[in-house]
mmCIF file of C-alpha atoms in Angstrom:
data_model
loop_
_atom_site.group_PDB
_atom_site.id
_atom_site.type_symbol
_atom_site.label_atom_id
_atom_site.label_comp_id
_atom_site.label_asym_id
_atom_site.label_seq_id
_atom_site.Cartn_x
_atom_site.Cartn_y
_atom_site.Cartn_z
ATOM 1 C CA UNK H 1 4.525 9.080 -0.609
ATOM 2 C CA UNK H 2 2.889 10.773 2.347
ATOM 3 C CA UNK H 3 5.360 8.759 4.551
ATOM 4 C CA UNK H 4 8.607 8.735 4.085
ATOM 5 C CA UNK H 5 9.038 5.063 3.352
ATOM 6 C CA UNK H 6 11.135 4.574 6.611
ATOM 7 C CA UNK H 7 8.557 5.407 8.782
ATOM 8 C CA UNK H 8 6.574 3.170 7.422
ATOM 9 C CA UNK H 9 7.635 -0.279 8.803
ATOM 10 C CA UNK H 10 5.989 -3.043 11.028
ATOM 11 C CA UNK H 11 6.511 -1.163 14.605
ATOM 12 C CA UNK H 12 5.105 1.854 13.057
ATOM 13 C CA UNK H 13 2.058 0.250 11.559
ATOM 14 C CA UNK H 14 1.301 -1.768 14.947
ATOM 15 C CA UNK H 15 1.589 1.744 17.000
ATOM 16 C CA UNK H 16 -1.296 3.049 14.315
ATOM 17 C CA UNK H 17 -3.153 -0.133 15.000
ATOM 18 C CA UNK H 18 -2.015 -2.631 18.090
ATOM 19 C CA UNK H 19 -4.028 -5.547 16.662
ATOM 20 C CA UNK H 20 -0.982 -6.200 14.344
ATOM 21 C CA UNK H 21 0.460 -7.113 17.639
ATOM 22 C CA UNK H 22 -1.296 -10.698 17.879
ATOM 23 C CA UNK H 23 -0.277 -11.260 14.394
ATOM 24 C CA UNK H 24 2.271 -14.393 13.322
ATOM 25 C CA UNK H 25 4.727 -11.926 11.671
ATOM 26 C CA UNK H 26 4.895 -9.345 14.467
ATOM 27 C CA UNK H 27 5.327 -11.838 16.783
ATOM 28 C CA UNK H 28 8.099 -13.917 14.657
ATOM 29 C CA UNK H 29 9.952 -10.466 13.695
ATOM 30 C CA UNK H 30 9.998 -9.229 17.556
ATOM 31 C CA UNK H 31 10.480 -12.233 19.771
ATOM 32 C CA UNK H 32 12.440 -14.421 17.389
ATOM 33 C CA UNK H 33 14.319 -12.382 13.922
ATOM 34 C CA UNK H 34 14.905 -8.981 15.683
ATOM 35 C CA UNK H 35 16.764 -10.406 18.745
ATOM 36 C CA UNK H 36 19.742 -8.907 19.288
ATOM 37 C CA UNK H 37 23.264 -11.415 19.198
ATOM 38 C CA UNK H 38 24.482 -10.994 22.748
ATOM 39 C CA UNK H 39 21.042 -12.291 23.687
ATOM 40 C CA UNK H 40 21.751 -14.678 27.066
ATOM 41 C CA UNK H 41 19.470 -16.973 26.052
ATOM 42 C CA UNK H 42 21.546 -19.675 24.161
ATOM 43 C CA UNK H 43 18.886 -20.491 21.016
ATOM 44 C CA UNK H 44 19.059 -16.697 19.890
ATOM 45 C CA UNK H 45 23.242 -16.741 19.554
ATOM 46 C CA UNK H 46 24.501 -16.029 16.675
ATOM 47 C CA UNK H 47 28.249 -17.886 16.312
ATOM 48 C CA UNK H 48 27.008 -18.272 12.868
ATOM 49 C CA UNK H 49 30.525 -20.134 11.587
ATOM 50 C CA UNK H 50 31.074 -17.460 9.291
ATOM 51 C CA UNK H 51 34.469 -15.818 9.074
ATOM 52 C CA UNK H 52 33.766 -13.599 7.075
ATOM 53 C CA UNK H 53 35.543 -9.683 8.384
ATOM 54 C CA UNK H 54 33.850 -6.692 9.016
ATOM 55 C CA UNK H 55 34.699 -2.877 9.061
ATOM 56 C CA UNK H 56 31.656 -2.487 10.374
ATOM 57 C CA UNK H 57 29.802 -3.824 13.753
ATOM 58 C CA UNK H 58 26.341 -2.663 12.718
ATOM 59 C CA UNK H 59 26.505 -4.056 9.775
ATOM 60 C CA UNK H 60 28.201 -7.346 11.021
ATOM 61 C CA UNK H 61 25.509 -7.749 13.518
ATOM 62 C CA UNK H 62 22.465 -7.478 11.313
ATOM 63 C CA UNK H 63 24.060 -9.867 9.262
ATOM 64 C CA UNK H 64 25.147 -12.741 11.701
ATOM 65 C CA UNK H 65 21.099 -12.515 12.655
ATOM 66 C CA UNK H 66 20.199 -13.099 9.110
ATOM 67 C CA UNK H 67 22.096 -16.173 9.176
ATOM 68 C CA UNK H 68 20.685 -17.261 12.513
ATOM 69 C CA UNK H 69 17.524 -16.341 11.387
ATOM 70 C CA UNK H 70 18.133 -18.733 8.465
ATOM 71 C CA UNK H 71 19.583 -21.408 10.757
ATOM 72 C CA UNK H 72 16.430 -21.077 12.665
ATOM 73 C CA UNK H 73 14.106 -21.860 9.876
ATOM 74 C CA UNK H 74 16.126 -24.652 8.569
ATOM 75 C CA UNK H 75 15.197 -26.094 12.735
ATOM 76 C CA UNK H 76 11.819 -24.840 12.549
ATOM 77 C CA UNK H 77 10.066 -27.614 14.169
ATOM 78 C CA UNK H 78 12.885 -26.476 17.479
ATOM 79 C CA UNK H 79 11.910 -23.417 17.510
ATOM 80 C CA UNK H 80 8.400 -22.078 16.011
ATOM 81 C CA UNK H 81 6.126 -24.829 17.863
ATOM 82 C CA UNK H 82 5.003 -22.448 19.608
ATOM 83 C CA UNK H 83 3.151 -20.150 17.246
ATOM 84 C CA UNK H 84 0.928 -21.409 14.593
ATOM 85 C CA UNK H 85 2.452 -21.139 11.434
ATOM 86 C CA UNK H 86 2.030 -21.749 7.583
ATOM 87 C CA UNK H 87 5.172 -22.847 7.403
ATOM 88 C CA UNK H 88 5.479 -22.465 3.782
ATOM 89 C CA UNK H 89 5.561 -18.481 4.978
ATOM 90 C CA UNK H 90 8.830 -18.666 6.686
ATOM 91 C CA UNK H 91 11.036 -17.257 4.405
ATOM 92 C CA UNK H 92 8.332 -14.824 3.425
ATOM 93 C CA UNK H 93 8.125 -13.302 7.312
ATOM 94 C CA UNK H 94 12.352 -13.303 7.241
ATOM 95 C CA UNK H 95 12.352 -11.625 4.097
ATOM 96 C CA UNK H 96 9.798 -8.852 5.135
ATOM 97 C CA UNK H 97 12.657 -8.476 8.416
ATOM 98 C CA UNK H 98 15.011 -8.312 6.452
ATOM 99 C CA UNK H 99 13.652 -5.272 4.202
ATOM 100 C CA UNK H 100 11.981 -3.563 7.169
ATOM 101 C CA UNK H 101 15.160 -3.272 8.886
ATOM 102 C CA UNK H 102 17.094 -2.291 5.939
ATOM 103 C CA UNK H 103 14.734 0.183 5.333
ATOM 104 C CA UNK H 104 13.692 1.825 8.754
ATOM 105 C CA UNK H 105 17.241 1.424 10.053
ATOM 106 C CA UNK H 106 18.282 3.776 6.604
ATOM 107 C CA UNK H 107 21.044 1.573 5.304
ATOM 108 C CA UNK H 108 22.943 3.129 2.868
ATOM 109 C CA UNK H 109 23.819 1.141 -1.026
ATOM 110 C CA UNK H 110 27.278 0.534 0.090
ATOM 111 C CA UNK H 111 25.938 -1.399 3.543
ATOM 112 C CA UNK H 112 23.459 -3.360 1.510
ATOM 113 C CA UNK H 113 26.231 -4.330 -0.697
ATOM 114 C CA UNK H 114 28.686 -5.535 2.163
ATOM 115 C CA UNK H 115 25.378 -7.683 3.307
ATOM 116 C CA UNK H 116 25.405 -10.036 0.100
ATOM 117 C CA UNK H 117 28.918 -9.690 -0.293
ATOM 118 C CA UNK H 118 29.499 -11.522 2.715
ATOM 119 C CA UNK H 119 26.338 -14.054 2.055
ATOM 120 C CA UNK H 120 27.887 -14.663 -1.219
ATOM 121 C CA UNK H 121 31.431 -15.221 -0.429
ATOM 122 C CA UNK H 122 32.501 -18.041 -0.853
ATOM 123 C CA UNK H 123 33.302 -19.025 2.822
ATOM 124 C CA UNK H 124 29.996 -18.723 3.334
ATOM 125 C CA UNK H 125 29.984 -22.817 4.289
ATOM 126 C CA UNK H 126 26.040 -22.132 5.023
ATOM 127 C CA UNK H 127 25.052 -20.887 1.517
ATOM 128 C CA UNK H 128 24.310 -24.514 -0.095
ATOM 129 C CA UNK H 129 22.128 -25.295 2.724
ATOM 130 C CA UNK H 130 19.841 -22.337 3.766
ATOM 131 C CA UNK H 131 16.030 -22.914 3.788
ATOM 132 C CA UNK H 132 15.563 -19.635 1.893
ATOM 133 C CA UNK H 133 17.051 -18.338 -1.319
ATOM 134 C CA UNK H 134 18.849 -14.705 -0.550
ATOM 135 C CA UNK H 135 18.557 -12.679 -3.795
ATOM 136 C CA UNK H 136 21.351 -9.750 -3.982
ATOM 137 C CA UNK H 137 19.265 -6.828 -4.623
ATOM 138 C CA UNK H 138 20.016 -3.014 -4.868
ATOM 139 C CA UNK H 139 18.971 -0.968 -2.211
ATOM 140 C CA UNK H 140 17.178 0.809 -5.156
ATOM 141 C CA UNK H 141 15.244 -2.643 -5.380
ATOM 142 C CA UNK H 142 14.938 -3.172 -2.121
ATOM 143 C CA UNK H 143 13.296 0.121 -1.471
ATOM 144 C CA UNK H 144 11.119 -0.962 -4.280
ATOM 145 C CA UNK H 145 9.910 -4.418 -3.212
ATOM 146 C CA UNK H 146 9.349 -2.828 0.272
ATOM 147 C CA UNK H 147 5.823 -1.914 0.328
ATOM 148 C CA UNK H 148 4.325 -4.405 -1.582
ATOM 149 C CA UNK H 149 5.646 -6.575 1.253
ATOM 150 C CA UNK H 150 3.754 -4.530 3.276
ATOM 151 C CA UNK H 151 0.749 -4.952 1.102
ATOM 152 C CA UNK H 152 1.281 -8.713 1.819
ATOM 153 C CA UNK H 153 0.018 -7.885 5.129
ATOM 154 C CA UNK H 154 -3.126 -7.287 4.048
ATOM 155 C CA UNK H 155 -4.222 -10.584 2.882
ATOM 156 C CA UNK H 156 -1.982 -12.690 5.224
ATOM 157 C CA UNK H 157 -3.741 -11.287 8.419
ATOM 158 C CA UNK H 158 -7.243 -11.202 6.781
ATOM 159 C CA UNK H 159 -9.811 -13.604 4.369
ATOM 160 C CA UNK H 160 -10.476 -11.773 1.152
ATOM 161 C CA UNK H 161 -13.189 -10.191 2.129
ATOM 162 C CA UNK H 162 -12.019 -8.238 5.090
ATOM 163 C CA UNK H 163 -9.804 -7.078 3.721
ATOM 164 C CA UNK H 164 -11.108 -3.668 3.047
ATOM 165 C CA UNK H 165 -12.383 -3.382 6.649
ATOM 166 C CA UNK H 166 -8.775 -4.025 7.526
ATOM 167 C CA UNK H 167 -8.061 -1.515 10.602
ATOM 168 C CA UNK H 168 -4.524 -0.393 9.124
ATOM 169 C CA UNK H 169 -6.636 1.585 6.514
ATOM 170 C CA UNK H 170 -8.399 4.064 8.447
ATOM 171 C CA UNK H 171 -5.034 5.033 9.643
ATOM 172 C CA UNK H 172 -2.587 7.710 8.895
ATOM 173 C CA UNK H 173 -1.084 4.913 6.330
ATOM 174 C CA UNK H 174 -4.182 4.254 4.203
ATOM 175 C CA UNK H 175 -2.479 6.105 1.479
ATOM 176 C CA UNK H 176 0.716 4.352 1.380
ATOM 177 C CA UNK H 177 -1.125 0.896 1.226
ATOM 178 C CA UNK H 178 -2.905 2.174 -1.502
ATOM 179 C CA UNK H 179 0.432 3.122 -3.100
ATOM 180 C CA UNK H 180 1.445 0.081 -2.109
ATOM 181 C CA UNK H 181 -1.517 -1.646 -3.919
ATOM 182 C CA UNK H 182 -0.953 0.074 -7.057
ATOM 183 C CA UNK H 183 3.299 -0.797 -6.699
ATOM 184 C CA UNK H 184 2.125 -4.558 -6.432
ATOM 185 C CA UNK H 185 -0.157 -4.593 -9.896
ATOM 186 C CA UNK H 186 2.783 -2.801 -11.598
ATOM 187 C CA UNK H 187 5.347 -5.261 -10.227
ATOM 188 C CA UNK H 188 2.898 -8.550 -10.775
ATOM 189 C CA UNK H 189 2.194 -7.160 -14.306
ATOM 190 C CA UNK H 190 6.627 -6.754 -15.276
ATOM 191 C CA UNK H 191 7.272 -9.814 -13.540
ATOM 192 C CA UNK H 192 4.916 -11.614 -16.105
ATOM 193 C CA UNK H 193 7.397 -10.503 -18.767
ATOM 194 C CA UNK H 194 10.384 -10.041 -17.040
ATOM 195 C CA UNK H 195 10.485 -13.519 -15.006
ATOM 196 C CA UNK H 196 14.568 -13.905 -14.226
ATOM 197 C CA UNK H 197 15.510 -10.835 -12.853
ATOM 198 C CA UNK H 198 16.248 -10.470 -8.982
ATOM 199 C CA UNK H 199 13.318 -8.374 -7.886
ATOM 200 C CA UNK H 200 11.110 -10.283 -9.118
ATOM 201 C CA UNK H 201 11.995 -13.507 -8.433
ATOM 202 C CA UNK H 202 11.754 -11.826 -4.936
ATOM 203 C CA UNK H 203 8.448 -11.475 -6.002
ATOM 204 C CA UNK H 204 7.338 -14.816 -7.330
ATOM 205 C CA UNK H 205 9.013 -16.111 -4.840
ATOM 206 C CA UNK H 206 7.996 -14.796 -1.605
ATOM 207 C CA UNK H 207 4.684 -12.477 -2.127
ATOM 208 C CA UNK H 208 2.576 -13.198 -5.314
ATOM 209 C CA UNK H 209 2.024 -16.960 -4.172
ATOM 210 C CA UNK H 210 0.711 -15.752 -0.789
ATOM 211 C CA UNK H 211 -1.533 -13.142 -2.139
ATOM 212 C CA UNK H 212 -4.760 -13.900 -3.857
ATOM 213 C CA UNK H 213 -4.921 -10.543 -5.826
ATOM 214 C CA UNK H 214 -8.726 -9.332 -6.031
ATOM 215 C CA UNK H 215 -9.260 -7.065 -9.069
ATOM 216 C CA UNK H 216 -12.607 -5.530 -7.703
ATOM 217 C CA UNK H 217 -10.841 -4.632 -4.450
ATOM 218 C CA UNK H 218 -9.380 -0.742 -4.594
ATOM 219 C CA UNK H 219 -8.238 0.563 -1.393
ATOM 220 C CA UNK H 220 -10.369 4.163 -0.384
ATOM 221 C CA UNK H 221 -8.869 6.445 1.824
ATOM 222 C CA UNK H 222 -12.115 8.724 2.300
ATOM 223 C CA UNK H 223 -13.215 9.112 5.697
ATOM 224 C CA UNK H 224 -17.017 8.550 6.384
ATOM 225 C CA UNK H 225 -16.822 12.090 7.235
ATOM 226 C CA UNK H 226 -15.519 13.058 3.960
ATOM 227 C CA UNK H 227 -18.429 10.946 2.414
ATOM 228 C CA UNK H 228 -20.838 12.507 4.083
ATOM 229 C CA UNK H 229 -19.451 15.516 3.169
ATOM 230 C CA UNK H 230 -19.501 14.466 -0.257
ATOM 231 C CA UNK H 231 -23.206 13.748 -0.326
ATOM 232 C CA UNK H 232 -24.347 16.611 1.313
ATOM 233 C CA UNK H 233 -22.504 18.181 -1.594
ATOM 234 C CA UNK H 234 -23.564 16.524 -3.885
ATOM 235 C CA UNK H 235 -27.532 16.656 -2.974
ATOM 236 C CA UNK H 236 -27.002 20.737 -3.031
ATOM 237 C CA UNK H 237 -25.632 20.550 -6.217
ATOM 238 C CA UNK H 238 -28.818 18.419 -7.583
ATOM 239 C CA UNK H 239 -31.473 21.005 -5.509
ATOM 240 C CA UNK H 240 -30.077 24.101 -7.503
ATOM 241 C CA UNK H 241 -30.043 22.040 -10.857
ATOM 242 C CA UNK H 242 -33.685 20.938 -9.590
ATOM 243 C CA UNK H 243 -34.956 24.997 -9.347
ATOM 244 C CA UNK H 244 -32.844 25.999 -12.358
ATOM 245 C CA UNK H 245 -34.489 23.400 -14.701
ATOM 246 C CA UNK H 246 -37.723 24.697 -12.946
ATOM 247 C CA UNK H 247 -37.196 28.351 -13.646
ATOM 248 C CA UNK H 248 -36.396 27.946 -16.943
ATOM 249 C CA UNK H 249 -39.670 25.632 -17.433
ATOM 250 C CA UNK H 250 -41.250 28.740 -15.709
ATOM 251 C CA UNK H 251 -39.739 31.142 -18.249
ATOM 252 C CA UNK H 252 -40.272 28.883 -21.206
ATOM 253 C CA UNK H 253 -44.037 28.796 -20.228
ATOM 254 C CA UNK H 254 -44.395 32.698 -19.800
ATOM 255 C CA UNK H 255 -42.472 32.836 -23.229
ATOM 256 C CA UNK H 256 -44.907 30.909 -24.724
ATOM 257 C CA UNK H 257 -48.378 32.072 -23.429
ATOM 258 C CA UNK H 258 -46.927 35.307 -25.294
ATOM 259 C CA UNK H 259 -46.225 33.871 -28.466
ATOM 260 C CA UNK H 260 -49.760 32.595 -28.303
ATOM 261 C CA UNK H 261 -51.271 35.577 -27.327
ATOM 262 C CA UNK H 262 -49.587 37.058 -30.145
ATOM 263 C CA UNK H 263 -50.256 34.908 -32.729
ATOM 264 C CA UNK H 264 -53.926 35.041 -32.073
ATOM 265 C CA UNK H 265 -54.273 38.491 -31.644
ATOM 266 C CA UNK H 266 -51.752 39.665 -34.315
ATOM 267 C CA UNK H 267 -53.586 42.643 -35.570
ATOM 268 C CA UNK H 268 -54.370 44.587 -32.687
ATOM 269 C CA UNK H 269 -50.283 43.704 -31.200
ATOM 270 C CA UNK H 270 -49.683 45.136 -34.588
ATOM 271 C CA UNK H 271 -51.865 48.350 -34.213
ATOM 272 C CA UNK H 272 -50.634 48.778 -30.743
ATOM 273 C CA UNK H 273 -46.544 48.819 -31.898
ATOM 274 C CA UNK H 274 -47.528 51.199 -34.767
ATOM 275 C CA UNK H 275 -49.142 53.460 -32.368
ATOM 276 C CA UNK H 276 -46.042 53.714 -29.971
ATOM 277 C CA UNK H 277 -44.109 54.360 -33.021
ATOM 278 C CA UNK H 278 -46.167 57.234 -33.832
ATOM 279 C CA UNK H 279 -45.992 58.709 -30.545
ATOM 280 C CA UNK H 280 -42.401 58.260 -30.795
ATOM 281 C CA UNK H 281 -41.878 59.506 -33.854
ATOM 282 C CA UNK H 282 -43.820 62.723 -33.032
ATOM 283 C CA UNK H 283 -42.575 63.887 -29.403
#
């Protein structure tokens, strides 16, 4: 990709264009999912219950706000009045944290592994009950569900059609979102056939029934600069075409006012070529 894929997350994308700044899941991911545990304010603790032990505090942290994150949702009417929200998106905005962070804070397999190793321990006294379902995924997987999260964004801040006006594609990132397009046909078109496995019940779960998929709709990453660059080209090209068909419509009429002469006056173009092979012929 032109990007590495880390630098292509949520903060990143609302630096490129600060619109994304009003939207729901900027808002939800910075003031609510990405607060950090030893917040003061009580709501954003995270004594989660879990006793599950650690060898590692930045990986123990980022998961104790997963499961507060989760608790949240499960008391979503206590907590997300203030922002209007399809709530049937909820787990769709914490999943997109979640993979954002994993991504731009480059967690390694083995980190991603201790993450649903502790979620699916059986300790876990909060797994029967959470609001969304937490599918174990590679970081492999994870790295490839990532942008076509990202190309969620495009139709969950927009109506169809503006999307393509969308200000996030006449940015540095137009060409990962159109990677990211093409990443989301490929995974709606296995997930048809291959319906049980992880990634794309990720898929089914959280993205495809949020995005109404327009087939018409191809992302373009040309410039207007580049397509007036384009025509300009394009119009020289036709000009020299236009005076080379002419020349040779020229040429073909010379050729043939010859021919005629010829034809009609056969005898004397005769006499005259045996008389300059005479002179030949004698000097």
């Amino acid at each position: 990709m032109a990007e590495e894929l880390s630098n292509c997350n949520l903060d990143t994308f609302a630096s490129a264009d600060g619109a994304l700044k009003d939207y729901t899941l900027y808002q939800l991911y910075n003031k609510n999912f990405n607060i950090p545990c030893n917040d003061e304010r009580e709501e954003f603790s995270c004594n989660t219950g879990q006793n599950y032990s650690f060898d590692d505090e930045k990986i123990k942290e980022f998961y104790n706000k997963l499961v507060r994150n989760l608790k949240m949702i499960s008391k979503k009417d206590q907590y997300f009045n203030s922002l209007i929200i399809n709530e049937n998106k909820l787990c769709t905005y914490l999943k997109y944290w979640f993979h954002d962070q994993v991504i731009s804070k480059k967690y390694n397999s083995t980190e991603v592994d201790k993450i649903f190793k502790a979620w699916n321990n059986s300790d876990n006294s909060f797994l029967k009950h959470s609001p969304c379902y937490i599918h174990a995924l590679s970081l492999n997987k994870i790295q490839e569900i990532k942008p076509v999260y990202d190309y969620f964004i495009l139709y969950d801040r927009n109506n169809n059609k503006e999307i393509e006006t969308d200000k996030i594609l006449k940015t540095k990132y137009c060409e990962y979102f159109k990677i990211a397009q093409m990443m989301y046909v490929s995974k709606d078109t296995m997930c048809q056939i291959n319906v049980s496995s992880p990634v794309c019940n990720e898929y089914n779960q959280n993205i495809k029934t949020f995005v109404e998929y327009d087939e018409d709709f191809i992302i373009s990453c040309e410039s207007e600069e580049e397509i007036v660059k384009a025509i300009k080209t394009i119009i020289i090209v036709l000009i020299f075409l236009f005076f080379g068909i002419l020349s040779l419509l020229l040429l073909y009429t010379k050729v043939k006012k010859i021919y005629a002469y010829a034809y009609n006056h056969h005898k004397k173009v005769i006499f005259i070529t045996f008389s300059i092979c005479i002179c030949i012929i004698v000097t």
